[in-house]
Amino acid sequence: MKKHSKGRRNLLIAAAGTAAMASGLAAFLVLSRLSGSAAGALLHPGDRSVVSLGSEIYAEHCASCHGRKLEGHPEWQVRDADGYLPAPPHDETGHTWHHPDKLLFDITKLGVAVAAKLEGYQTRMPAFEGVLTDEEIVAALSFIKAQWPEQVRERHDEMNRRFQQRQEAGE
């Protein structure tokens, strides 16, 4: 009986160690993705699993304002009666792709005013910190980017490279 108990204990210790290692590896992978690559990329529009998760996140948290097809509000550049700008499109007709990954991530997580350092800026766009994980934000943004035409994605990638170079140069 004691031999069986000792074996079970060793098995539980091994399982706990394996779980801890798997958890650590998962955290490392998420953090390494969030830190971006040497080219400044944070988003992963070519990763089907990330884009698939992003599609679900977008449908649940973003589509009600930005449109199922990323089309945004028809008059997104004109303030409404309350003085707010309506939700912009996230397709190639909007300005989303004009911003580097890091800013898009920060806007989604922290809100427009904080991310863009626009003190007092009023918007209906909520900050998703505490609602979505960093991985879910990256997934939603990756889904959006995956919908852009290849030429727009390439221009966005180039912007990310330039942004990363400026960051590395201390600008």
Tab-separated table of C-alpha atoms in Angstrom:
chain	number	residue	atom	x	y	z
A	1	MET	CA	0.000	0.000	0.000
A	2	LYS	CA	2.803	2.418	0.856
A	3	LYS	CA	4.518	1.653	-2.444
A	4	HIS	CA	1.331	2.482	-4.327
A	5	SER	CA	0.899	5.702	-2.319
A	6	LYS	CA	4.478	6.784	-3.004
A	7	GLY	CA	4.023	6.109	-6.728
A	8	ARG	CA	0.840	8.118	-6.794
A	9	ARG	CA	2.558	10.994	-4.990
A	10	ASN	CA	5.441	10.956	-7.485
A	11	LEU	CA	2.944	10.911	-10.350
A	12	LEU	CA	1.122	13.912	-8.877
A	13	ILE	CA	4.398	15.781	-8.404
A	14	ALA	CA	5.393	15.039	-11.998
A	15	ALA	CA	1.977	16.137	-13.270
A	16	ALA	CA	2.158	19.367	-11.264
A	17	GLY	CA	5.636	20.050	-12.608
A	18	THR	CA	4.499	19.418	-16.171
A	19	ALA	CA	1.486	21.706	-15.702
A	20	ALA	CA	3.698	24.451	-14.290
A	21	MET	CA	6.103	24.125	-17.215
A	22	ALA	CA	3.226	24.203	-19.727
A	23	SER	CA	1.781	27.272	-18.026
A	24	GLY	CA	5.167	28.984	-18.074
A	25	LEU	CA	5.643	28.131	-21.743
A	26	ALA	CA	2.203	29.504	-22.602
A	27	ALA	CA	2.946	32.734	-20.736
A	28	PHE	CA	6.300	33.016	-22.502
A	29	LEU	CA	4.677	32.542	-25.915
A	30	VAL	CA	2.035	35.171	-25.216
A	31	LEU	CA	4.582	37.653	-23.899
A	32	SER	CA	6.965	37.015	-26.782
A	33	ARG	CA	4.126	37.678	-29.221
A	34	LEU	CA	3.181	40.851	-27.374
A	35	SER	CA	6.712	42.148	-27.432
A	36	GLY	CA	6.618	42.046	-31.214
A	37	SER	CA	9.262	40.894	-33.627
A	38	ALA	CA	12.378	42.692	-34.767
A	39	ALA	CA	10.222	44.230	-37.481
A	40	GLY	CA	7.887	45.745	-34.894
A	41	ALA	CA	5.001	43.358	-35.587
A	42	LEU	CA	2.603	42.636	-32.783
A	43	LEU	CA	-0.277	41.296	-34.855
A	44	HIS	CA	-0.447	37.874	-36.505
A	45	PRO	CA	-2.818	38.058	-39.482
A	46	GLY	CA	-1.254	34.950	-41.034
A	47	ASP	CA	-1.835	32.737	-37.982
A	48	ARG	CA	-5.154	30.957	-38.562
A	49	SER	CA	-5.707	30.056	-34.924
A	50	VAL	CA	-5.121	33.646	-33.779
A	51	VAL	CA	-7.340	35.043	-36.548
A	52	SER	CA	-10.077	32.513	-35.759
A	53	LEU	CA	-10.081	33.534	-32.089
A	54	GLY	CA	-9.986	37.167	-33.206
A	55	SER	CA	-13.047	36.656	-35.384
A	56	GLU	CA	-15.002	35.469	-32.344
A	57	ILE	CA	-13.720	38.319	-30.157
A	58	TYR	CA	-14.497	40.885	-32.862
A	59	ALA	CA	-18.028	39.525	-33.359
A	60	GLU	CA	-18.738	39.670	-29.633
A	61	HIS	CA	-17.064	42.955	-28.664
A	62	CYS	CA	-16.510	45.096	-31.766
A	63	ALA	CA	-19.002	44.361	-34.564
A	64	SER	CA	-21.936	46.095	-32.876
A	65	CYS	CA	-20.189	49.455	-33.409
A	66	HIS	CA	-17.633	48.838	-36.166
A	67	GLY	CA	-19.829	46.585	-38.304
A	68	ARG	CA	-19.843	42.864	-39.048
A	69	LYS	CA	-17.764	43.504	-42.160
A	70	LEU	CA	-15.537	46.147	-40.487
A	71	GLU	CA	-17.443	48.864	-42.382
A	72	GLY	CA	-17.925	51.238	-39.440
A	73	HIS	CA	-20.587	53.925	-39.261
A	74	PRO	CA	-21.453	55.523	-42.629
A	75	GLU	CA	-20.705	59.038	-41.350
A	76	TRP	CA	-17.766	58.125	-39.129
A	77	GLN	CA	-15.903	61.377	-39.805
A	78	VAL	CA	-18.811	63.630	-38.729
A	79	ARG	CA	-19.538	64.234	-35.044
A	80	ASP	CA	-22.989	63.197	-33.889
A	81	ALA	CA	-25.506	65.381	-32.026
A	82	ASP	CA	-23.663	64.682	-28.753
A	83	GLY	CA	-20.279	65.685	-30.205
A	84	TYR	CA	-18.866	62.164	-30.528
A	85	LEU	CA	-17.300	60.705	-33.623
A	86	PRO	CA	-19.088	57.510	-34.674
A	87	ALA	CA	-17.185	54.228	-34.936
A	88	PRO	CA	-14.745	54.253	-37.865
A	89	PRO	CA	-14.383	51.389	-40.304
A	90	HIS	CA	-11.596	48.910	-39.675
A	91	ASP	CA	-11.425	47.838	-43.310
A	92	GLU	CA	-9.044	49.444	-45.796
A	93	THR	CA	-11.322	52.503	-46.198
A	94	GLY	CA	-10.715	53.621	-42.625
A	95	HIS	CA	-7.636	54.841	-40.821
A	96	THR	CA	-6.931	51.804	-38.623
A	97	TRP	CA	-4.122	50.625	-40.871
A	98	HIS	CA	-2.497	54.059	-40.622
A	99	HIS	CA	-1.428	53.293	-37.044
A	100	PRO	CA	1.310	50.933	-35.842
A	101	ASP	CA	0.353	47.723	-34.060
A	102	LYS	CA	1.469	49.047	-30.677
A	103	LEU	CA	-0.843	52.070	-30.868
A	104	LEU	CA	-3.780	49.934	-32.035
A	105	PHE	CA	-3.158	47.589	-29.113
A	106	ASP	CA	-2.917	50.473	-26.632
A	107	ILE	CA	-6.070	52.155	-27.977
A	108	THR	CA	-7.998	48.918	-27.592
A	109	LYS	CA	-6.639	48.121	-24.154
A	110	LEU	CA	-6.357	51.574	-22.553
A	111	GLY	CA	-8.750	53.705	-24.598
A	112	VAL	CA	-8.153	56.412	-27.186
A	113	ALA	CA	-7.464	59.297	-24.803
A	114	VAL	CA	-4.819	57.437	-22.800
A	115	ALA	CA	-3.147	55.696	-25.750
A	116	ALA	CA	-2.981	58.799	-27.940
A	117	LYS	CA	-2.253	61.122	-25.003
A	118	LEU	CA	-5.327	63.234	-25.769
A	119	GLU	CA	-6.297	64.555	-22.367
A	120	GLY	CA	-10.028	65.124	-22.107
A	121	TYR	CA	-10.823	63.433	-25.431
A	122	GLN	CA	-14.384	62.102	-25.370
A	123	THR	CA	-15.286	58.893	-27.159
A	124	ARG	CA	-17.758	56.084	-26.901
A	125	MET	CA	-14.992	53.566	-27.570
A	126	PRO	CA	-14.462	51.689	-24.303
A	127	ALA	CA	-11.106	50.583	-22.986
A	128	PHE	CA	-11.009	46.781	-22.928
A	129	GLU	CA	-8.491	46.368	-20.113
A	130	GLY	CA	-10.061	43.958	-17.651
A	131	VAL	CA	-12.581	42.827	-20.289
A	132	LEU	CA	-10.214	41.200	-22.782
A	133	THR	CA	-6.811	39.667	-22.156
A	134	ASP	CA	-3.799	40.982	-24.037
A	135	GLU	CA	-3.881	37.802	-26.145
A	136	GLU	CA	-7.552	38.412	-27.035
A	137	ILE	CA	-6.825	42.016	-28.023
A	138	VAL	CA	-3.976	40.861	-30.270
A	139	ALA	CA	-6.285	38.227	-31.755
A	140	ALA	CA	-9.071	40.732	-32.508
A	141	LEU	CA	-6.614	43.149	-34.117
A	142	SER	CA	-4.999	40.288	-36.049
A	143	PHE	CA	-8.438	39.330	-37.378
A	144	ILE	CA	-8.998	42.913	-38.522
A	145	LYS	CA	-5.629	43.059	-40.265
A	146	ALA	CA	-6.231	39.675	-41.915
A	147	GLN	CA	-9.222	41.219	-43.733
A	148	TRP	CA	-7.184	43.972	-45.402
A	149	PRO	CA	-5.993	43.625	-49.009
A	150	GLU	CA	-2.406	42.378	-49.299
A	151	GLN	CA	-1.130	45.773	-50.467
A	152	VAL	CA	-2.578	47.492	-47.375
A	153	ARG	CA	-1.116	44.805	-45.110
A	154	GLU	CA	2.310	45.306	-46.711
A	155	ARG	CA	2.110	49.082	-46.204
A	156	HIS	CA	1.107	48.501	-42.587
A	157	ASP	CA	4.026	46.088	-42.106
A	158	GLU	CA	6.408	48.712	-43.488
A	159	MET	CA	4.993	51.307	-41.103
A	160	ASN	CA	5.576	48.887	-38.215
A	161	ARG	CA	9.194	48.429	-39.327
A	162	ARG	CA	9.761	52.194	-39.398
A	163	PHE	CA	8.039	52.604	-36.024
A	164	GLN	CA	10.258	49.877	-34.518
A	165	GLN	CA	13.397	51.510	-35.916
A	166	ARG	CA	12.389	54.835	-34.329
A	167	GLN	CA	11.733	53.073	-31.025
A	168	GLU	CA	15.134	51.395	-31.132
A	169	ALA	CA	16.797	54.722	-31.974
A	170	GLY	CA	15.172	56.235	-28.869
A	171	GLU	CA	12.865	58.635	-30.679
